[in-house]
């Protein structure tokens, strides 16, 4: 009807380039290209990255209908797909734990899966099927609100570099076993665990992020660590445990991390005790001189950030230790606990006295 | 080789010659390989499938990114957020090119010369043209002809639960 068709600009590009373009589209748009023309029917089929996120929600108000529609979409997607799927991510609050997800994981385990991210809705926690452990090429595993149980025959994900577990139900032995069996692990993030006592063996670990209630932490084999970030909830029980324990967790931390460049620590009290400052007449926790290995110089440490510092003895000892043993330190940020106004001045007075190994070190006392 | 090479010459498919600094050339994996291989002495590099018009754009991209890298290094490592944002804005302006004319040629050139940043940028630009559009709109942008029969349209449309338009 008078339309002048210019040359087709895109359909004859090499398939690898088409895939590079399609992989950058939201998944629904990518799949919809199959109706553009007969040439486009199967171009999307080989994309190796599938992300079902919040944008992927079909129209509709009823969450049950939306969920059903999403499940149907993913089923169809996987059924029509051809070839390996390297990355599969679900970050969608409408999708709850359901049997179909088991089947998807099974399908993925047969298709060269390398990265899996599962963040389902706030309902019942999804129980990870054992077929996940057949994904020999897994390099990244990120799980939110799941239950994980290691099969007895599991020898580890030998290619795993990144492990992120957030609110995952797993026994402490299983976590330790999982970490130590993934010998190439470079980045580990564990958050929202209850009363975890953890010993970490990870010879290739570079980044460690921990958040939760940790009863005890021991870095036993982590010589390559570059970045540590610890946010610890302190309940009364755990605080008591620390005070009575003869081996300080921080010593166990800092003794074996010669390559550490960044350290962030945040210790805060859970709801019950947040209004009461810890007893300032607690027994002086003098374990630095005894427990600390002779050469504890943190030769690479450049940046330290400590949050919610109340000025109690073991915190001040930690700061003193860090300042004295970090010859290339550039900044130490201290964010004092807001409930302890009067003690801030006392903390500052003490701080100013501490010897510094690094002439460049800036101490930044952050007041909101 | 005696003196370090500071510039190389690339020749477009139209025969025009352009000088590129080594830093800019290193943005291309292909050129980088040639430069770091001592056994190859570089005089002029012909890039047979890249026209003058496109080559000029490609060199502009490479030079800008090489300059940015050098400036970042001079500042001791990390690019500040504002610098990164400025570069992104520059990239966005750079990619405001005619779809019909230049976009895909730049994409293919970046692919051929293995310039990752430019390739990613061009792919993303094309993806952004497709995102959120109806099939009819997409066909118009890229001059695609809908060659499905009405029966096929009907079947596919039911399968994908969406309209063809």
XYZ file of C-alpha atoms in Angstrom:
533
model
C 0.000 0.000 0.000
C 2.716 2.411 -0.897
C 5.034 1.212 1.883
C 8.589 1.280 0.823
C 10.497 -1.463 2.500
C 14.074 -0.420 3.122
C 16.607 -3.180 3.491
C 16.162 -5.447 6.464
C 18.678 -4.046 8.888
C 18.915 -6.792 11.410
C 17.671 -10.254 10.504
C 20.776 -11.371 8.667
C 23.267 -10.493 11.345
C 25.245 -13.459 12.674
C 23.318 -15.442 15.285
C 25.929 -14.715 17.951
C 25.328 -10.998 17.546
C 21.558 -11.423 17.569
C 21.933 -13.327 20.822
C 24.117 -10.568 22.267
C 21.273 -8.188 21.557
C 18.428 -10.419 22.742
C 20.182 -11.255 25.995
C 20.012 -7.569 26.896
C 16.238 -7.509 26.597
C 13.774 -8.369 29.328
C 12.916 -12.002 28.775
C 9.387 -11.394 27.567
C 10.558 -8.995 24.885
C 13.175 -11.501 23.800
C 10.654 -14.313 23.445
C 8.226 -12.045 21.641
C 10.697 -11.480 18.835
C 9.643 -14.891 17.569
C 6.559 -13.314 16.045
C 8.377 -10.590 14.141
C 8.849 -12.668 11.028
C 9.479 -16.251 9.999
C 13.246 -15.642 10.200
C 12.824 -14.555 13.790
C 10.821 -17.563 14.872
C 13.662 -19.321 16.628
C 16.294 -16.634 17.027
C 15.624 -16.198 20.722
C 15.814 -19.944 21.426
C 19.487 -20.133 22.126
C 19.854 -17.311 24.628
C 22.000 -18.494 27.477
C 20.740 -16.146 30.125
C 17.211 -16.209 31.518
C 16.143 -13.681 34.132
C 12.634 -13.741 35.577
C 12.488 -10.549 37.589
C 9.868 -8.146 38.879
C 9.547 -6.586 35.426
C 8.438 -9.917 34.100
C 5.028 -9.733 35.657
C 2.045 -10.209 33.385
C -0.863 -7.871 33.886
C -3.411 -8.770 36.488
C -4.165 -8.024 40.094
C -4.805 -11.427 41.546
C -1.468 -12.829 42.777
C -2.600 -16.426 42.269
C -3.436 -15.769 38.647
C -0.210 -13.858 38.126
C 1.733 -16.723 39.640
C -0.016 -19.288 37.436
C 0.695 -17.176 34.407
C 4.363 -16.849 35.338
C 4.705 -20.586 35.845
C 3.106 -21.226 32.460
C 5.456 -18.712 30.865
C 8.583 -20.287 32.319
C 7.426 -23.797 31.442
C 6.851 -22.751 27.855
C 10.133 -20.887 27.756
C 12.169 -23.845 28.922
C 10.283 -26.236 26.677
C 10.932 -24.173 23.550
C 14.488 -23.325 24.503
C 17.356 -25.015 22.751
C 20.891 -25.369 23.888
C 22.744 -24.546 27.082
C 21.409 -22.160 29.708
C 24.290 -20.630 31.579
C 22.444 -18.238 33.816
C 19.023 -18.700 35.353
C 17.654 -16.163 37.766
C 14.314 -15.833 39.489
C 13.874 -12.649 41.490
C 10.138 -12.372 41.660
C 7.912 -12.037 44.692
C 4.892 -13.546 42.932
C 6.563 -16.902 42.471
C 6.323 -19.031 45.555
C 7.762 -22.413 46.290
C 6.043 -24.932 44.019
C 6.772 -28.339 42.444
C 7.365 -26.787 39.031
C 10.528 -25.117 40.297
C 11.901 -28.566 41.122
C 11.402 -29.514 37.505
C 13.051 -26.343 36.282
C 16.124 -27.019 38.401
C 16.237 -30.556 37.036
C 16.033 -29.247 33.476
C 18.745 -26.680 34.158
C 21.014 -29.261 35.746
C 21.009 -31.059 32.402
C 21.815 -27.923 30.433
C 25.211 -26.718 31.584
C 23.982 -24.366 34.267
C 26.682 -22.025 35.529
C 24.834 -19.387 37.514
C 21.713 -19.832 39.586
C 19.916 -17.116 41.523
C 16.721 -17.998 43.353
C 14.808 -15.342 45.212
C 11.203 -16.381 45.473
C 8.286 -14.781 47.258
C 7.870 -14.478 50.990
C 5.968 -17.700 51.465
C 7.174 -21.118 52.371
C 10.897 -21.573 51.844
C 11.814 -23.529 48.763
C 13.524 -26.818 49.361
C 16.391 -27.107 46.915
C 16.163 -30.426 45.063
C 19.201 -32.678 45.109
C 19.604 -32.422 41.324
C 21.169 -28.999 41.884
C 24.229 -30.801 43.116
C 24.685 -32.356 39.692
C 25.466 -28.977 38.193
C 29.150 -29.605 37.838
C 29.885 -26.324 36.097
C 28.243 -24.065 38.647
C 30.269 -20.878 39.188
C 27.703 -18.786 41.054
C 24.992 -19.791 43.489
C 22.732 -17.244 45.128
C 19.856 -18.451 47.293
C 17.290 -16.522 49.327
C 14.888 -18.157 51.733
C 15.604 -21.742 50.811
C 16.307 -24.997 52.551
C 19.498 -26.702 51.580
C 20.652 -30.164 52.437
C 23.840 -31.636 51.037
C 23.605 -35.162 49.629
C 25.976 -37.633 51.270
C 27.811 -38.229 48.018
C 28.367 -34.548 47.311
C 31.993 -33.769 46.619
C 31.653 -30.027 46.072
C 31.044 -27.581 43.270
C 34.522 -27.634 41.835
C 34.032 -24.498 39.730
C 32.096 -22.403 42.226
C 33.508 -18.933 42.672
C 30.616 -17.061 44.288
C 28.335 -18.329 47.023
C 25.602 -16.140 48.461
C 23.227 -17.584 51.026
C 20.661 -15.254 52.525
C 18.237 -16.702 55.032
C 18.991 -20.260 54.100
C 18.160 -23.163 56.334
C 21.235 -25.358 56.407
C 23.109 -27.116 59.169
C 26.417 -25.581 60.316
C 28.306 -28.736 59.366
C 26.790 -28.561 55.908
C 27.832 -24.949 55.416
C 31.370 -25.643 56.496
C 31.462 -28.695 54.284
C 30.058 -26.774 51.349
C 32.586 -23.978 51.734
C 35.584 -26.224 52.139
C 34.611 -28.496 49.261
C 34.419 -25.598 46.815
C 38.114 -24.997 46.611
C 37.932 -22.242 43.998
C 35.554 -20.112 46.058
C 36.454 -16.436 45.814
C 33.430 -14.638 47.203
C 31.318 -15.747 50.150
C 28.299 -14.000 51.568
C 26.239 -15.434 54.418
C 23.432 -13.427 55.920
C 20.675 -13.851 58.450
C 21.838 -16.999 60.076
C 21.025 -17.796 63.660
C 23.670 -18.613 66.223
C 26.191 -19.835 63.736
C 29.573 -21.071 64.807
C 31.667 -21.153 61.685
C 35.165 -22.176 60.723
C 36.108 -21.165 57.219
C 38.511 -23.093 55.040
C 38.701 -21.342 51.705
C 42.205 -21.065 50.280
C 41.118 -18.907 47.338
C 38.673 -16.671 49.115
C 38.993 -12.973 48.320
C 35.735 -11.439 49.603
C 33.899 -12.332 52.782
C 30.588 -10.809 53.795
C 28.868 -12.023 56.923
C 25.731 -10.767 58.589
C 23.793 -12.380 61.369
C 24.144 -13.943 64.756
C 27.488 -15.602 64.877
C 28.469 -17.432 67.986
C 31.990 -17.984 66.834
C 33.975 -17.263 63.729
C 37.272 -18.691 62.782
C 39.164 -18.014 59.572
C 41.334 -21.041 59.441
C 42.594 -21.095 55.901
C 41.953 -17.857 54.090
C 45.337 -16.440 53.154
C 44.142 -14.523 50.092
C 41.326 -12.542 51.699
C 41.249 -8.947 50.512
C 37.918 -7.670 51.782
C 36.045 -8.576 54.960
C 32.701 -7.185 56.025
C 31.109 -8.476 59.192
C 27.798 -7.308 60.631
C 27.103 -9.171 63.813
C 23.982 -9.193 65.839
C 24.837 -9.404 69.461
C 22.289 -10.938 71.761
C 22.938 -11.069 75.474
C 23.869 -14.748 75.257
C 26.432 -14.230 72.582
C 27.930 -11.199 74.327
C 28.370 -13.287 77.430
C 29.933 -16.052 75.371
C 32.472 -13.612 73.906
C 33.376 -12.194 77.265
C 33.975 -15.565 78.773
C 35.660 -17.139 75.837
C 39.399 -17.219 76.062
C 40.045 -17.054 72.373
C 38.893 -13.883 70.706
C 37.317 -14.180 67.322
C 39.071 -11.095 66.054
C 42.443 -12.583 66.693
C 41.433 -15.657 64.793
C 40.349 -13.286 62.052
C 43.324 -11.106 61.709
C 46.042 -13.644 62.255
C 45.643 -15.339 58.910
C 44.778 -12.552 56.483
C 48.045 -10.916 55.406
C 46.551 -9.574 52.179
C 43.591 -7.833 53.759
C 42.929 -4.429 52.208
C 39.462 -3.515 53.492
C 37.753 -4.306 56.765
C 34.250 -3.330 57.788
C 32.822 -4.304 61.149
C 29.412 -3.643 62.573
C 28.332 -5.058 65.856
C 24.913 -4.189 67.030
C 22.533 -5.288 69.648
C 19.273 -6.967 68.947
C 15.974 -5.437 69.984
C 16.084 -6.440 73.634
C 19.273 -4.779 74.647
C 19.637 -1.918 72.195
C 18.827 0.719 74.780
C 21.238 -0.439 77.416
C 24.870 0.258 76.799
C 27.032 -2.750 77.592
C 28.510 -2.862 81.022
C 31.546 -0.688 81.039
C 32.940 -2.537 83.954
C 33.084 -5.792 82.058
C 36.239 -7.771 82.752
C 39.070 -6.399 80.704
C 39.375 -8.643 77.736
C 43.091 -8.767 77.466
C 43.638 -11.418 74.907
C 45.495 -9.409 72.329
C 48.947 -9.797 73.722
C 48.589 -13.480 74.510
C 46.708 -14.803 71.556
C 48.022 -12.710 68.746
C 50.664 -14.365 66.588
C 53.965 -12.551 66.543
C 53.858 -11.215 63.041
C 50.417 -9.815 62.736
C 51.210 -6.906 60.494
C 48.409 -6.163 58.087
C 50.661 -5.052 55.309
C 47.941 -4.261 52.794
C 45.171 -2.908 54.997
C 44.037 0.439 53.651
C 40.443 1.028 54.644
C 38.645 0.212 57.865
C 35.101 1.056 58.824
C 33.697 0.222 62.246
C 30.060 0.938 62.951
C 28.138 1.148 66.195
C 31.185 1.401 68.355
C 30.342 1.892 72.003
C 33.828 2.332 73.308
C 33.995 -0.839 75.365
C 37.439 -2.255 76.068
C 37.540 -4.975 73.437
C 36.438 -2.531 70.743
C 39.123 -0.042 71.714
C 41.676 -2.842 71.787
C 40.673 -3.791 68.269
C 41.091 -0.207 67.049
C 44.400 0.091 68.864
C 45.557 -3.166 67.332
C 44.550 -2.143 63.831
C 46.203 1.252 64.068
C 49.418 -0.222 65.401
C 49.673 -2.990 62.840
C 48.606 -1.403 59.546
C 51.549 0.378 57.955
C 49.664 1.474 54.820
C 46.366 2.366 56.421
C 44.629 5.275 54.710
C 41.286 5.716 56.442
C 39.673 4.412 59.551
C 36.038 5.461 59.882
C 34.415 5.044 63.225
C 30.686 5.464 63.580
C 29.854 5.621 67.256
C 26.796 4.076 68.760
C 24.189 6.818 69.038
C 23.015 5.852 72.482
C 26.327 6.452 74.039
C 26.747 10.236 73.688
C 28.704 10.723 76.877
C 31.106 7.994 76.039
C 31.989 9.470 72.646
C 34.338 11.989 74.196
C 35.940 9.271 76.286
C 36.373 7.182 73.130
C 37.970 10.071 71.274
C 40.392 10.790 74.082
C 41.520 7.182 74.066
C 41.720 7.058 70.284
C 43.957 10.059 70.002
C 46.585 8.345 72.138
C 46.881 5.225 70.021
C 50.066 4.803 68.082
C 49.707 4.650 64.348
C 51.930 2.559 62.117
C 50.812 4.491 59.061
C 51.687 8.161 58.803
C 48.944 8.602 56.221
C 46.145 7.216 58.345
C 43.094 9.427 58.702
C 40.727 8.662 61.519
C 37.252 9.789 60.633
C 34.875 9.965 63.550
C 31.430 10.034 62.022
C 28.705 11.877 63.867
C 25.253 12.050 62.338
C 62.286 -3.448 17.575
C 64.144 -0.258 18.248
C 61.836 2.540 19.263
C 58.429 2.057 20.844
C 55.516 2.578 18.493
C 53.350 5.525 19.454
C 50.914 5.624 16.644
C 49.574 3.193 14.149
C 47.830 3.784 10.875
C 44.570 2.129 9.982
C 43.221 2.098 6.480
C 39.497 2.063 5.819
C 37.828 0.071 3.068
C 37.618 3.298 1.078
C 41.386 3.603 1.207
C 41.581 6.515 3.621
C 44.298 6.416 6.223
C 43.880 7.394 9.853
C 46.365 7.639 12.646
C 45.496 6.137 15.993
C 47.437 6.471 19.208
C 48.582 3.188 20.653
C 46.442 3.755 23.726
C 43.357 4.106 21.547
C 44.310 1.095 19.454
C 44.643 -1.028 22.570
C 40.891 -0.658 23.086
C 40.588 -3.156 20.254
C 41.615 -6.681 21.219
C 42.543 -7.366 17.623
C 44.815 -4.368 17.298
C 46.161 -4.992 20.777
C 47.248 -8.486 19.777
C 49.048 -7.107 16.772
C 50.762 -4.431 18.821
C 51.940 -6.749 21.536
C 53.238 -9.350 19.145
C 56.841 -8.423 18.497
C 57.095 -10.602 15.456
C 54.697 -8.372 13.550
C 55.962 -4.992 12.534
C 53.089 -2.707 11.988
C 53.064 -0.200 9.239
C 49.503 0.100 8.126
C 46.555 -1.985 9.240
C 43.864 -2.410 6.635
C 40.371 -2.836 8.002
C 38.675 -4.053 4.885
C 35.071 -4.081 5.954
C 34.958 -0.763 7.737
C 34.166 2.354 5.724
C 35.720 5.730 6.393
C 32.560 7.107 7.952
C 32.350 4.269 10.491
C 36.067 4.080 11.136
C 36.084 7.735 12.137
C 33.392 7.032 14.734
C 35.181 3.947 16.017
C 38.455 5.786 16.442
C 36.631 8.581 18.249
C 35.215 6.037 20.722
C 38.554 4.356 21.266
C 40.365 7.622 21.852
C 37.774 8.883 24.338
C 37.902 5.663 26.323
C 41.674 5.495 26.227
C 41.822 9.068 27.552
C 39.375 8.210 30.317
C 41.427 5.188 31.357
C 44.598 7.245 31.451
C 42.939 9.952 33.548
C 41.593 7.338 35.966
C 45.002 5.772 36.388
C 46.544 9.169 37.048
C 44.041 9.708 39.851
C 45.168 6.524 41.530
C 42.825 3.788 40.464
C 39.120 4.231 40.996
C 37.035 6.423 38.719
C 34.800 8.726 40.723
C 31.056 8.347 40.314
C 30.776 11.653 38.504
C 33.522 10.723 36.063
C 31.852 7.415 35.321
C 28.535 9.189 34.827
C 30.117 11.709 32.508
C 31.542 8.914 30.388
C 28.144 7.219 30.260
C 26.576 10.459 29.075
C 29.222 10.774 26.403
C 28.546 7.192 25.317
C 24.814 7.888 25.117
C 25.385 10.947 22.918
C 27.869 9.018 20.830
C 25.318 6.325 20.106
C 22.676 8.743 18.886
C 23.213 7.654 15.350
C 20.962 6.852 12.472
C 19.657 3.312 12.783
C 19.367 2.932 9.039
C 22.777 4.269 8.344
C 25.325 3.788 11.054
C 24.188 1.784 14.074
C 24.656 -1.705 12.727
C 27.840 -0.815 10.902
C 29.313 0.415 14.172
C 28.143 -2.777 15.844
C 29.761 -4.961 13.211
C 32.954 -2.903 13.297
C 33.151 -3.222 17.088
C 32.605 -6.964 16.702
C 35.289 -7.297 14.019
C 37.885 -5.249 15.897
C 36.838 -6.810 19.214
C 36.190 -3.550 21.036
C 34.177 -4.891 23.953
C 32.893 -1.588 25.341
C 31.664 -0.368 21.985
C 30.157 -3.738 21.118
C 28.244 -3.888 24.394
C 27.124 -0.295 23.960
C 25.879 -0.892 20.424
C 24.057 -4.091 21.382
C 22.398 -2.341 24.278
C 21.350 0.498 21.972
C 19.686 -1.956 19.613
C 18.066 -3.759 22.558
C 16.717 -0.444 23.822
C 15.096 0.100 20.425
C 13.262 -3.205 20.796
C 12.378 -3.042 24.487
C 8.744 -2.410 25.257
C 7.699 -1.970 21.635
C 4.931 -3.773 19.833
C 5.919 -6.142 17.006
C 4.526 -3.670 14.492
C 6.711 -0.893 15.846
C 9.778 -3.113 15.862
C 9.174 -4.194 12.283
C 8.968 -0.572 11.242
C 12.275 0.367 12.896
C 14.235 -2.401 11.277
C 12.284 -2.791 8.034
C 11.063 -6.286 8.799
C 8.314 -7.810 6.753
C 5.679 -9.851 8.531
C 5.692 -12.939 6.331
C 3.524 -15.217 8.442
C 0.334 -16.587 6.959
C -2.860 -15.673 8.825
C -3.109 -19.250 10.165
C 0.459 -19.138 11.489
C -0.221 -15.762 13.047
C -3.291 -17.150 14.749
C -1.437 -20.148 16.134
C 1.634 -18.273 17.281
C -0.414 -15.521 18.770
C -2.274 -18.035 20.906
C 0.945 -19.778 21.841
C 2.589 -16.601 22.971
C -0.591 -15.144 24.335
C 0.025 -11.808 22.720
C -0.951 -9.803 19.737
C 0.928 -9.595 16.515
C 0.625 -5.888 16.439
